[in-house]
Short mmCIF file of C-alpha atoms in Angstrom, two decimals:
data_model
loop_
_atom_site.label_atom_id
_atom_site.label_comp_id
_atom_site.label_asym_id
_atom_site.label_seq_id
_atom_site.Cartn_x
_atom_site.Cartn_y
_atom_site.Cartn_z
CA UNK A 1331 -83.38 35.78 135.05
CA UNK A 1332 -86.87 34.37 135.15
CA UNK A 1333 -87.33 31.28 133.02
CA UNK A 1334 -89.45 31.83 129.91
CA UNK A 1335 -92.64 29.77 129.83
CA UNK A 1336 -93.00 27.94 126.52
CA UNK A 1337 -96.69 28.32 125.72
CA UNK A 1338 -98.68 28.90 122.56
CA UNK A 1339 -99.06 32.54 123.60
CA UNK A 1340 -95.28 32.97 123.95
CA UNK A 1341 -94.69 31.69 120.42
CA UNK A 1342 -95.83 35.10 119.16
CA UNK A 1343 -92.82 36.71 120.83
CA UNK A 1344 -90.12 34.04 120.48
CA UNK A 1345 -87.78 34.62 117.54
CA UNK A 1346 -86.10 31.53 116.11
CA UNK A 1347 -84.13 33.04 113.20
CA UNK A 1348 -82.67 36.34 111.97
CA UNK A 1349 -81.53 37.49 108.52
CA UNK A 1350 -79.84 40.77 107.61
CA UNK A 1351 -79.51 42.46 104.23
CA UNK A 1352 -77.71 45.58 103.11
CA UNK A 1353 -79.90 47.86 105.26
CA UNK A 1354 -82.83 45.72 106.37
CA UNK A 1355 -83.44 42.97 108.90
CA UNK A 1356 -85.87 40.03 109.11
CA UNK A 1357 -87.02 38.01 112.11
CA UNK A 1358 -88.94 34.71 112.11
CA UNK A 1359 -91.06 33.85 115.15
CA UNK A 1360 -91.80 30.39 116.49
CA UNK A 1361 -95.42 30.57 115.36
CA UNK A 1362 -94.42 31.24 111.73
CA UNK A 1363 -94.72 35.03 111.50
CA UNK A 1364 -92.09 37.18 109.78
CA UNK A 1365 -91.21 40.72 110.84
CA UNK A 1366 -89.13 43.18 108.86
CA UNK A 1367 -87.64 46.62 109.46
CA UNK A 1368 -85.11 49.04 108.00
CA UNK A 1369 -84.83 50.38 104.45
CA UNK A 1370 -87.88 49.75 102.31
CA UNK A 1371 -86.65 50.59 98.80
CA UNK A 1372 -87.23 47.90 96.14
CA UNK A 1373 -89.92 46.39 98.39
CA UNK A 1374 -87.39 44.35 100.35
CA UNK A 1375 -89.48 44.61 103.55
CA UNK A 1376 -92.50 42.89 102.02
CA UNK A 1377 -94.90 45.46 103.49
CA UNK A 1378 -96.43 46.47 100.16
CA UNK A 1379 -94.58 49.80 100.03
CA UNK A 1380 -91.06 51.24 99.89
CA UNK A 1381 -91.44 53.09 103.19
CA UNK A 1382 -88.69 52.64 105.79
CA UNK A 1383 -89.69 50.97 109.04
CA UNK A 1384 -88.03 52.00 112.31
CA UNK A 1385 -89.27 49.00 114.30
CA UNK A 1386 -90.37 45.42 113.48
CA UNK A 1387 -93.54 45.20 111.37
CA UNK A 1388 -95.30 41.91 110.66
CA UNK A 1389 -95.46 40.85 106.99
CA UNK A 1390 -98.85 39.73 105.78
CA UNK A 1391 -98.55 36.43 103.89
CA UNK A 1392 -102.17 35.44 104.54
CA UNK A 1393 -104.38 34.27 101.69
CA UNK A 1394 -108.15 34.41 101.55
CA UNK A 1395 -108.69 30.87 102.80
CA UNK A 1396 -105.38 29.92 104.42
CA UNK A 1397 -102.85 31.38 106.85
CA UNK A 1398 -99.32 30.90 105.61
CA UNK A 1399 -96.82 29.65 108.17
CA UNK A 1400 -93.21 30.57 107.38
CA UNK A 1401 -90.46 28.14 108.40
CA UNK A 1402 -87.37 29.80 106.94
CA UNK A 1403 -86.09 33.29 106.01
CA UNK A 1404 -83.11 34.76 104.16
CA UNK A 1405 -81.94 38.18 103.01
CA UNK A 1406 -79.76 39.29 100.13
CA UNK A 1407 -78.44 42.81 99.67
CA UNK A 1408 -81.74 44.21 98.34
CA UNK A 1409 -84.18 41.30 98.51
CA UNK A 1410 -85.75 38.90 101.00
CA UNK A 1411 -86.81 35.25 100.94
CA UNK A 1412 -89.36 33.34 103.01
CA UNK A 1413 -90.02 29.61 102.97
CA UNK A 1414 -93.56 28.41 103.69
CA UNK A 1415 -94.63 24.98 104.90
CA UNK A 1416 -97.97 25.37 103.10
CA UNK A 1417 -98.67 23.96 99.68
CA UNK A 1418 -99.65 27.43 98.53
CA UNK A 1419 -96.29 29.12 97.91
CA UNK A 1420 -95.03 32.30 96.21
CA UNK A 1421 -95.01 32.11 92.43
CA UNK A 1422 -91.19 32.09 92.23
CA UNK A 1423 -91.04 28.60 93.67
CA UNK A 1424 -93.12 27.36 90.75
CA UNK A 1425 -89.87 27.52 88.78
CA UNK A 1426 -88.55 24.49 90.64
CA UNK A 1427 -88.62 21.21 88.75
CA UNK A 1428 -89.14 17.73 90.10
CA UNK A 1429 -85.75 16.27 90.81
CA UNK A 1430 -84.14 13.79 88.47
CA UNK A 1431 -80.62 13.00 87.38
CA UNK A 1432 -79.05 15.22 84.73
CA UNK A 1433 -79.65 12.50 82.12
CA UNK A 1434 -83.18 11.47 83.16
CA UNK A 1435 -86.15 12.09 80.92
CA UNK A 1436 -89.22 14.11 81.84
CA UNK A 1437 -91.31 10.91 81.86
CA UNK A 1438 -89.03 9.05 84.28
CA UNK A 1439 -91.37 7.42 86.80
CA UNK A 1440 -88.67 7.32 89.47
CA UNK A 1441 -88.52 11.09 89.80
CA UNK A 1442 -89.37 12.18 93.30
CA UNK A 1443 -91.61 14.92 94.62
CA UNK A 1444 -89.59 18.06 95.44
CA UNK A 1445 -90.01 20.33 98.45
CA UNK A 1446 -87.65 23.03 99.74
CA UNK A 1447 -86.05 22.67 103.16
CA UNK A 1448 -84.00 25.89 103.49
CA UNK A 1449 -83.24 29.16 101.71
CA UNK A 1450 -80.28 31.55 101.75
CA UNK A 1451 -79.45 34.91 100.18
CA UNK A 1452 -76.25 36.66 99.11
CA UNK A 1453 -75.53 39.93 97.30
CA UNK A 1454 -77.93 39.41 94.40
CA UNK A 1455 -78.01 35.63 94.73
CA UNK A 1456 -80.77 33.37 96.03
CA UNK A 1457 -80.14 29.78 97.10
CA UNK A 1458 -82.35 26.86 98.12
CA UNK A 1459 -81.70 23.34 99.37
CA UNK A 1460 -84.45 20.81 98.69
CA UNK A 1461 -85.57 17.85 100.80
CA UNK A 1462 -83.27 15.53 98.83
CA UNK A 1463 -80.20 17.65 99.58
CA UNK A 1464 -79.89 19.19 96.13
CA UNK A 1465 -78.85 22.80 95.56
CA UNK A 1466 -80.68 25.44 93.48
CA UNK A 1467 -79.50 28.93 92.48
CA UNK A 1468 -81.16 31.94 90.87
CA UNK A 1469 -80.60 35.68 90.55
CA UNK A 1470 -77.11 36.81 89.51
CA UNK A 1471 -74.93 33.84 90.45
CA UNK A 1472 -71.89 31.73 89.42
CA UNK A 1473 -73.44 28.71 87.71
CA UNK A 1474 -71.08 25.72 88.05
CA UNK A 1475 -69.91 23.95 84.95
CA UNK A 1476 -70.65 20.24 84.73
CA UNK A 1477 -67.06 19.29 83.99
CA UNK A 1478 -63.63 20.51 85.08
CA UNK A 1479 -62.32 19.98 81.57
CA UNK A 1480 -64.29 22.91 80.25
CA UNK A 1481 -62.14 26.01 80.56
CA UNK A 1482 -63.70 29.41 80.03
CA UNK A 1483 -63.49 32.90 81.43
CA UNK A 1484 -65.41 33.36 84.69
CA UNK A 1485 -68.79 35.07 84.44
CA UNK A 1486 -72.01 35.31 86.39
CA UNK A 1487 -75.27 33.83 85.12
CA UNK A 1488 -78.58 35.66 85.44
CA UNK A 1489 -81.79 33.67 85.82
CA UNK A 1490 -85.25 34.48 87.14
CA UNK A 1491 -85.94 30.78 87.71
CA UNK A 1492 -84.09 28.36 90.02
CA UNK A 1493 -81.30 26.41 88.31
CA UNK A 1494 -80.27 23.01 89.76
CA UNK A 1495 -76.61 22.39 90.61
CA UNK A 1496 -75.85 18.88 89.35
CA UNK A 1497 -72.24 18.83 90.54
CA UNK A 1498 -73.26 17.31 93.89
CA UNK A 1499 -75.69 14.76 92.47
CA UNK A 1500 -75.67 11.69 94.70
CA UNK A 1501 -74.47 13.70 97.69
CA UNK A 1502 -76.35 15.85 100.17
CA UNK A 1503 -75.86 19.60 100.46
CA UNK A 1504 -76.26 20.44 104.17
CA UNK A 1505 -75.51 24.18 104.35
CA UNK A 1506 -74.65 26.94 101.93
CA UNK A 1507 -73.60 30.60 102.00
CA UNK A 1508 -72.96 33.13 99.24
CA UNK A 1509 -71.28 36.50 98.83
CA UNK A 1510 -71.39 38.92 95.93
CA UNK A 1511 -69.82 36.49 93.44
CA UNK A 1512 -68.93 33.29 95.30
CA UNK A 1513 -70.66 30.31 96.92
CA UNK A 1514 -69.48 28.02 99.73
CA UNK A 1515 -71.29 24.73 100.45
CA UNK A 1516 -71.06 21.93 103.02
CA UNK A 1517 -71.65 18.61 101.26
CA UNK A 1518 -71.54 15.00 102.41
CA UNK A 1519 -68.31 13.28 101.36
CA UNK A 1520 -70.09 10.12 100.18
CA UNK A 1521 -73.61 9.17 99.24
CA UNK A 1522 -75.52 8.48 102.44
CA UNK A 1523 -72.47 9.40 104.55
CA UNK A 1524 -72.24 11.85 107.46
CA UNK A 1525 -68.74 13.28 106.93
CA UNK A 1526 -68.88 16.80 105.49
CA UNK A 1527 -66.62 18.39 102.89
CA UNK A 1528 -66.42 22.13 102.20
CA UNK A 1529 -66.62 23.25 98.55
CA UNK A 1530 -66.34 26.71 96.97
CA UNK A 1531 -66.66 28.24 93.51
CA UNK A 1532 -67.26 31.58 91.78
CA UNK A 1533 -65.34 34.85 91.80
CA UNK A 1534 -61.97 34.71 93.55
CA UNK A 1535 -60.36 38.11 93.02
CA UNK A 1536 -59.51 38.39 96.73
CA UNK A 1537 -58.98 34.72 97.54
CA UNK A 1538 -62.48 34.35 98.99
CA UNK A 1539 -62.67 30.74 97.74
CA UNK A 1540 -59.85 29.69 100.07
CA UNK A 1541 -58.12 27.67 97.34
CA UNK A 1542 -54.67 29.26 97.68
CA UNK A 1543 -54.84 31.57 94.67
CA UNK A 1544 -56.91 34.35 93.06
CA UNK A 1545 -58.15 32.32 90.12
CA UNK A 1546 -61.95 32.21 89.82
CA UNK A 1547 -63.63 28.81 89.55
CA UNK A 1548 -66.57 27.68 87.42
CA UNK A 1549 -66.47 24.25 89.05
CA UNK A 1550 -66.82 23.49 92.81
CA UNK A 1551 -63.50 22.57 94.42
CA UNK A 1552 -62.73 21.24 97.88
CA UNK A 1553 -61.17 23.68 100.35
CA UNK A 1554 -58.19 21.58 101.42
CA UNK A 1555 -58.14 22.15 105.21
CA UNK A 1556 -61.72 20.83 105.23
CA UNK A 1557 -61.49 17.81 102.95
CA UNK A 1558 -62.68 14.32 103.88
CA UNK A 1559 -59.17 13.47 105.21
CA UNK A 1560 -58.97 16.58 107.41
CA UNK A 1561 -59.48 16.36 111.20
CA UNK A 1562 -61.51 19.57 111.02
CA UNK A 1563 -65.28 19.41 110.58
CA UNK A 1564 -67.05 22.58 109.43
CA UNK A 1565 -70.49 23.16 110.91
CA UNK A 1566 -71.23 26.84 110.04
CA UNK A 1567 -70.47 28.90 106.92
CA UNK A 1568 -70.86 32.62 106.20
CA UNK A 1569 -69.88 34.93 103.35
CA UNK A 1570 -69.25 38.65 103.19
CA UNK A 1571 -68.97 40.57 99.96
CA UNK A 1572 -65.50 39.18 99.22
CA UNK A 1573 -64.52 37.19 102.31
CA UNK A 1574 -65.56 33.95 103.98
CA UNK A 1575 -65.79 32.74 107.59
CA UNK A 1576 -66.21 29.16 108.79
CA UNK A 1577 -66.73 27.55 112.19
CA UNK A 1578 -65.07 24.16 112.60
CA UNK A 1579 -64.24 21.71 115.36
CA UNK A 1580 -61.59 19.04 115.54
CA UNK A 1581 -62.66 15.43 115.58
CA UNK A 1582 -62.23 13.24 117.39
CA UNK A 1583 -61.86 15.48 120.43
CA UNK A 1584 -63.07 15.31 124.00
CA UNK A 1585 -63.02 19.12 124.31
CA UNK A 1586 -66.03 21.27 123.49
CA UNK A 1587 -64.14 23.90 121.52
CA UNK A 1588 -64.23 25.35 118.06
CA UNK A 1589 -62.22 27.61 115.77
CA UNK A 1590 -63.24 30.40 113.41
CA UNK A 1591 -61.40 30.30 110.08
CA UNK A 1592 -61.43 33.24 107.65
CA UNK A 1593 -60.04 33.96 104.20
CA UNK A 1594 -60.49 36.38 101.31
CA UNK A 1595 -60.42 40.17 101.31
CA UNK A 1596 -58.79 41.67 104.39
CA UNK A 1597 -58.48 45.35 103.48
CA UNK A 1598 -60.64 46.45 106.40
CA UNK A 1599 -59.51 43.87 108.95
CA UNK A 1600 -62.59 41.71 108.34
CA UNK A 1601 -60.47 38.55 108.62
CA UNK A 1602 -59.47 39.28 112.22
CA UNK A 1603 -55.80 38.30 111.79
CA UNK A 1604 -54.33 41.60 112.96
CA UNK A 1605 -53.49 42.81 109.44
CA UNK A 1606 -55.25 44.33 106.45
CA UNK A 1607 -53.83 41.74 104.07
CA UNK A 1608 -56.01 39.36 102.10
CA UNK A 1609 -55.67 35.63 102.79
CA UNK A 1610 -55.82 33.15 99.92
CA UNK A 1611 -56.15 30.11 102.19
CA UNK A 1612 -58.11 29.56 105.43
CA UNK A 1613 -56.39 30.81 108.58
CA UNK A 1614 -57.70 30.46 112.16
CA UNK A 1615 -58.59 33.65 114.00
CA UNK A 1616 -55.99 33.17 116.75
CA UNK A 1617 -57.13 36.11 118.87
CA UNK A 1618 -60.33 34.26 119.75
CA UNK A 1619 -60.13 32.03 122.87
CA UNK A 1620 -59.76 28.34 122.01
CA UNK A 1621 -61.85 27.19 124.97
CA UNK A 1622 -65.00 28.93 123.70
CA UNK A 1623 -67.53 26.96 121.67
CA UNK A 1624 -68.77 29.23 118.88
CA UNK A 1625 -72.41 28.69 117.94
CA UNK A 1626 -72.97 31.33 115.25
CA UNK A 1627 -70.99 33.37 112.70
CA UNK A 1628 -72.01 35.90 110.10
CA UNK A 1629 -70.30 38.32 107.73
CA UNK A 1630 -71.36 41.82 106.80
CA UNK A 1631 -70.16 43.69 103.79
CA UNK A 1632 -66.73 44.23 105.37
CA UNK A 1633 -67.01 42.92 108.94
CA UNK A 1634 -67.44 39.64 110.83
CA UNK A 1635 -69.12 38.65 114.10
CA UNK A 1636 -69.20 35.44 116.14
CA UNK A 1637 -71.01 34.43 119.33
CA UNK A 1638 -70.17 31.69 121.81
CA UNK A 1639 -72.50 29.42 123.75
CA UNK A 1640 -71.46 31.28 126.93
CA UNK A 1641 -72.81 34.57 125.61
CA UNK A 1642 -69.57 36.22 124.49
CA UNK A 1643 -69.73 38.17 121.22
CA UNK A 1644 -66.77 39.35 119.13
CA UNK A 1645 -66.78 41.68 116.11
CA UNK A 1646 -64.04 42.87 113.80
CA UNK A 1647 -63.70 44.65 110.48
CA UNK A 1648 -64.60 47.91 108.82
CA UNK A 1649 -65.06 51.23 110.54
CA UNK A 1650 -65.30 50.50 114.23
CA UNK A 1651 -66.17 54.16 114.62
CA UNK A 1652 -69.51 53.39 112.96
CA UNK A 1653 -70.35 51.00 115.73
CA UNK A 1654 -69.54 47.71 114.04
CA UNK A 1655 -67.10 47.30 116.89
CA UNK A 1656 -68.24 49.42 119.87
CA UNK A 1657 -66.26 51.52 122.33
CA UNK A 1658 -64.34 53.21 119.53
CA UNK A 1659 -63.58 56.89 119.17
CA UNK A 1660 -65.96 58.99 117.12
CA UNK A 1661 -63.19 60.91 115.38
CA UNK A 1662 -59.47 61.35 115.37
CA UNK A 1663 -56.64 58.82 115.02
CA UNK A 1664 -58.51 56.09 116.92
CA UNK A 1665 -61.33 55.87 114.38
CA UNK A 1666 -60.95 53.24 111.68
CA UNK A 1667 -61.02 49.50 111.26
CA UNK A 1668 -60.72 46.80 113.92
CA UNK A 1669 -58.15 44.31 112.63
CA UNK A 1670 -58.50 42.04 115.67
CA UNK A 1671 -61.65 40.69 117.36
CA UNK A 1672 -63.13 43.05 119.94
CA UNK A 1673 -65.25 41.61 122.75
CA UNK A 1674 -68.68 43.23 122.78
CA UNK A 1675 -70.15 43.97 126.20
CA UNK A 1676 -73.87 43.56 126.77
CA UNK A 1677 -73.91 46.17 129.53
CA UNK A 1678 -76.86 47.21 131.62
CA UNK A 1679 -78.59 44.74 133.90
CA UNK A 1680 -77.40 41.73 131.93
CA UNK A 1681 -73.69 42.15 132.63
CA UNK A 1682 -70.87 41.76 130.11
CA UNK A 1683 -72.27 38.57 128.58
CA UNK A 1684 -75.46 38.26 126.57
CA UNK A 1685 -77.99 35.85 128.14
CA UNK A 1686 -78.76 32.61 126.31
CA UNK A 1687 -77.50 33.61 122.83
CA UNK A 1688 -79.09 32.12 119.75
CA UNK A 1689 -77.73 33.75 116.57
CA UNK A 1690 -75.78 36.73 115.22
CA UNK A 1691 -76.63 38.38 111.88
CA UNK A 1692 -74.62 41.03 110.00
CA UNK A 1693 -75.88 43.53 107.45
CA UNK A 1694 -73.74 45.83 105.34
CA UNK A 1695 -72.91 48.06 108.31
CA UNK A 1696 -74.96 46.79 111.24
CA UNK A 1697 -75.00 43.79 113.56
CA UNK A 1698 -77.95 42.27 115.39
CA UNK A 1699 -77.82 39.58 118.05
CA UNK A 1700 -80.67 37.27 119.05
CA UNK A 1701 -80.38 36.22 122.71
CA UNK A 1702 -82.38 35.48 125.86
CA UNK A 1703 -83.44 32.19 124.21
CA UNK A 1704 -85.01 34.15 121.35
CA UNK A 1705 -86.98 36.71 123.34
CA UNK A 1706 -84.67 39.74 123.03
CA UNK A 1707 -82.53 41.37 120.35
CA UNK A 1708 -79.56 43.70 120.65
CA UNK A 1709 -78.25 45.73 117.70
CA UNK A 1710 -75.45 48.16 116.94
CA UNK A 1711 -73.85 49.87 113.95
CA UNK A 1712 -75.16 52.24 111.30
CA UNK A 1713 -78.76 53.08 112.08
CA UNK A 1714 -79.91 54.67 108.83
CA UNK A 1715 -83.48 53.88 107.79
CA UNK A 1716 -84.22 52.31 111.18
CA UNK A 1717 -82.32 49.10 110.40
CA UNK A 1718 -81.41 48.58 114.07
CA UNK A 1719 -85.07 48.12 114.99
CA UNK A 1720 -84.91 50.42 118.02
CA UNK A 1721 -87.20 53.11 116.62
CA UNK A 1722 -84.27 55.40 115.82
CA UNK A 1723 -82.36 56.42 112.70
CA UNK A 1724 -79.03 57.20 114.33
CA UNK A 1725 -75.84 55.16 114.60
CA UNK A 1726 -75.34 53.15 117.79
CA UNK A 1727 -71.81 52.70 119.12
CA UNK A 1728 -72.71 49.99 121.61
CA UNK A 1729 -75.43 47.31 121.74
CA UNK A 1730 -78.96 48.63 122.34
CA UNK A 1731 -82.09 46.54 122.69
CA UNK A 1732 -84.27 46.40 119.62
CA UNK A 1733 -87.98 47.11 120.02
CA UNK A 1734 -89.35 43.65 120.68
CA UNK A 1735 -92.05 42.39 121.13
CA UNK A 1736 -93.54 44.58 118.45
CA UNK A 1737 -96.68 46.62 119.00
CA UNK A 1738 -98.99 44.40 116.97
CA UNK A 1739 -97.74 41.21 118.65
CA UNK A 1740 -98.56 42.78 122.02
CA UNK A 1741 -102.12 43.41 120.84
CA UNK A 1742 -102.51 39.91 119.41
CA UNK A 1743 -101.08 38.24 122.51
CA UNK A 1744 -103.48 40.22 124.69
CA UNK A 1745 -106.37 39.15 122.47
CA UNK A 1746 -105.34 35.49 122.79
CA UNK A 1747 -104.90 35.72 126.55
CA UNK A 1748 -108.31 37.37 126.94
CA UNK A 1749 -109.86 34.35 125.23
CA UNK A 1750 -112.48 36.46 123.47
CA UNK A 1751 -115.68 37.59 125.21
CA UNK A 1752 -116.28 36.43 128.77
CA UNK A 1753 -119.54 34.90 127.59
CA UNK A 1754 -117.53 32.44 125.52
CA UNK A 1755 -118.84 33.71 122.20
CA UNK A 1756 -116.47 34.49 119.38
CA UNK A 1757 -115.63 38.07 118.56
CA UNK A 1758 -117.77 39.54 115.83
CA UNK A 1759 -116.14 40.72 112.61
CA UNK A 1760 -116.88 44.37 113.47
CA UNK A 1761 -115.01 43.92 116.75
CA UNK A 1762 -112.00 42.66 114.85
CA UNK A 1763 -112.22 45.61 112.46
CA UNK A 1764 -112.41 48.02 115.39
CA UNK A 1765 -109.40 46.38 117.05
CA UNK A 1766 -107.41 46.67 113.82
CA UNK A 1767 -108.44 50.31 113.49
CA UNK A 1768 -107.27 51.08 117.03
CA UNK A 1769 -104.08 49.15 116.38
CA UNK A 1770 -103.44 51.15 113.22
CA UNK A 1771 -104.07 54.46 115.00
CA UNK A 1772 -101.77 53.43 117.87
CA UNK A 1773 -99.06 52.44 115.41
CA UNK A 1774 -99.33 55.81 113.62
CA UNK A 1775 -99.10 57.63 116.97
CA UNK A 1776 -96.01 55.61 117.86
CA UNK A 1777 -94.44 56.41 114.49
CA UNK A 1778 -95.07 60.12 115.00
CA UNK A 1779 -93.59 60.06 118.49
CA UNK A 1780 -90.61 58.06 117.27
CA UNK A 1781 -90.02 60.52 114.45
CA UNK A 1782 -90.01 63.43 116.91
CA UNK A 1783 -87.79 61.49 119.32
CA UNK A 1784 -85.37 60.64 116.53
CA UNK A 1785 -85.15 64.31 115.50
CA UNK A 1786 -84.50 65.36 119.09
CA UNK A 1787 -81.86 62.65 119.48
CA UNK A 1788 -80.12 63.82 116.31
CA UNK A 1789 -80.08 67.39 117.60
CA UNK A 1790 -78.77 66.28 121.00
CA UNK A 1791 -76.15 64.10 119.31
CA UNK A 1792 -74.92 66.98 117.12
CA UNK A 1793 -74.59 69.29 120.14
CA UNK A 1794 -72.97 66.58 122.25
CA UNK A 1795 -70.59 65.68 119.41
CA UNK A 1796 -69.55 69.33 118.97
CA UNK A 1797 -68.76 69.67 122.68
CA UNK A 1798 -67.35 66.26 123.60
CA UNK A 1799 -66.11 64.91 120.26
CA UNK A 1800 -68.48 61.92 120.12
CA UNK A 1801 -72.22 61.36 119.62
CA UNK A 1802 -74.57 61.27 122.57
CA UNK A 1803 -75.17 57.83 124.07
CA UNK A 1804 -77.60 56.68 126.73
CA UNK A 1805 -74.77 56.09 129.19
CA UNK A 1806 -73.87 59.81 128.89
CA UNK A 1807 -77.21 60.77 130.43
CA UNK A 1808 -76.85 62.18 133.99
CA UNK A 1809 -77.88 59.79 136.74
CA UNK A 1810 -80.40 62.27 138.14
CA UNK A 1811 -82.31 62.28 134.85
CA UNK A 1812 -82.23 58.49 134.53
CA UNK A 1813 -83.74 58.22 137.99
CA UNK A 1814 -86.56 60.60 137.11
CA UNK A 1815 -85.63 63.08 139.86
CA UNK A 1816 -84.87 66.78 139.73
CA UNK A 1817 -82.03 67.97 137.52
CA UNK A 1818 -79.48 70.50 138.78
CA UNK A 1819 -77.51 71.47 135.68
CA UNK A 1820 -74.85 73.40 137.65
CA UNK A 1821 -74.22 70.41 139.92
CA UNK A 1822 -74.16 67.94 137.02
CA UNK A 1823 -71.74 70.17 135.12
CA UNK A 1824 -69.44 70.32 138.15
CA UNK A 1825 -69.60 66.53 138.53
CA UNK A 1826 -68.78 66.06 134.87
CA UNK A 1827 -65.76 68.35 135.07
CA UNK A 1828 -64.56 66.62 138.23
CA UNK A 1829 -64.71 63.18 136.55
CA UNK A 1830 -63.16 64.26 133.24
CA UNK A 1831 -59.62 63.38 132.24
CA UNK A 1832 -57.12 66.04 131.22
CA UNK A 1833 -57.56 65.41 127.49
CA UNK A 1834 -61.30 65.92 127.73
CA UNK A 1835 -60.85 69.11 129.75
CA UNK A 1836 -58.40 70.47 127.17
CA UNK A 1837 -60.91 69.74 124.40
CA UNK A 1838 -63.65 71.49 126.37
CA UNK A 1839 -61.40 74.50 126.93
CA UNK A 1840 -60.62 74.73 123.20
CA UNK A 1841 -64.29 74.37 122.33
CA UNK A 1842 -65.43 77.11 124.68
CA UNK A 1843 -62.56 79.42 123.75
CA UNK A 1844 -63.63 79.11 120.15
CA UNK A 1845 -67.25 79.66 121.08
CA UNK A 1846 -66.39 82.68 123.25
CA UNK A 1847 -64.27 84.17 120.47
CA UNK A 1848 -67.18 83.74 118.09
CA UNK A 1849 -69.59 85.39 120.51
CA UNK A 1850 -67.21 88.32 121.04
CA UNK A 1851 -66.79 88.71 117.30
CA UNK A 1852 -70.57 88.75 116.79
CA UNK A 1853 -71.00 91.28 119.64
CA UNK A 1854 -68.34 93.53 118.11
CA UNK A 1855 -70.03 93.39 114.69
CA UNK A 1856 -73.39 94.14 116.26
CA UNK A 1857 -71.94 97.11 118.16
CA UNK A 1858 -70.29 98.47 115.03
CA UNK A 1859 -73.61 98.25 113.19
CA UNK A 1860 -75.38 100.03 116.05
CA UNK A 1861 -72.79 102.88 116.08
CA UNK A 1862 -73.07 103.20 112.30
CA UNK A 1863 -76.87 103.46 112.51
CA UNK A 1864 -76.64 106.02 115.35
CA UNK A 1865 -74.20 108.17 113.36
CA UNK A 1866 -76.36 107.90 110.25
CA UNK A 1867 -79.49 108.97 112.11
CA UNK A 1868 -77.72 112.00 113.65
CA UNK A 1869 -76.64 113.38 110.26
CA UNK A 1870 -78.94 116.03 108.63
CA UNK A 1871 -81.08 114.74 105.79
CA UNK A 1872 -80.23 115.42 102.13
CA UNK A 1873 -83.32 117.61 101.59
CA UNK A 1874 -82.52 119.85 104.56
CA UNK A 1875 -79.01 120.36 103.20
CA UNK A 1876 -80.47 121.56 99.88
CA UNK A 1877 -82.85 123.98 101.61
CA UNK A 1878 -79.95 125.53 103.46
#
């Protein structure tokens, strides 16, 4: 594969981070642009409307006198977050206070200036870590109590403004993840130290806190396998609705290997332990190879995905027939949940492994992988509302490449490469307006074509599913059509029958017997109607009978 040239022009097309919500996806490029696609209800796409987007569309953060550069993104179930490096920030961030200790006064001169370094989203929870390593929560979240001695029934707190979490005061919060009702955080064991400890708190009805029971917590507690005395060091955390996944490595160790640990709800196999039982304490996913170094993990609503530095991707969990875990049957006894990790094949020209993987992100029922050093995306799963970013609204049962670079980034990159007019003068405002008009018209044409293509693909998928028992996929397309040559349907049909297994031939026979019986039945009814009409027309009319 040709090496990507890192230039200012290429920054338009290089993605450095992904985030996935319930049915929408976000991508952050190296030059600070954010693209969104999928379901648009509640304004989660940031496009100014609730319209679904079938392919990545750039979000306009620009102000009248300043271009906003985004440095971080996050997605909850129905909302999105973006972190800007500019001083001009969205109004929500005005709710942050300057940091002080819980007992400090508002006039304390030692209080430090606060900026936000990262953001994260859960079900209806938003999280931020500031530059001092403090944690902030808002939305519908489990607010930690300040003391363990306070015992009360677990409940969620609702707040429109960020609330500081003082439980880790004096320590540094490094990473955080949140599900529907629980939060998991990586925190330094000591002030100024580098050793990390894993804490959890919130709802625990399925054991998603990893504390060995189902009792909810209002106060952060250490997950024992990842305490300061443990040989395991956690470096990635992810939360599903009611389950948790962690990546950890053993230290000290001279081997570059890591282990994925999961716990919580297991009803749909989302823990990857070969059962549908919930786990109250962390357990390693033993089916994953121990010699693979895992670089990214994410949890969907009821599924989990991990990717290794070598380009191997595994998924497990709910409804593999929906494409969360590809190569599953469309219907019948084989459809259902994947209770063990399934290796996902890249396919096509890239071979079984994905080239230069960067990150995996999971939505409620879709998975998207960022690879090729950030220049390509693959997606699979439920495709409703265009969440897969491939211009379609159908489910994909194996990884397909998302539409990237987007149309507008192609136009902008061409404009940059052209360097303006050959005379060296800057483009006039009317030229920019004309370019935007042409871009808008081209985008509308593409949308129309994609809508027609999606409708045709649905129709083809329904017909293909009725005949063969599974939806139509690109790999089912005859080789003669893929090559652009002539298409001999009789020959292709003969080739298909020759290559089919007995079970497939039996299904075809049953399908066509049923179809033939239906045709014969319709022909018989038509003939009966014709005979009835012929007999009726040959009978003398009622008036002639009276005259006689």
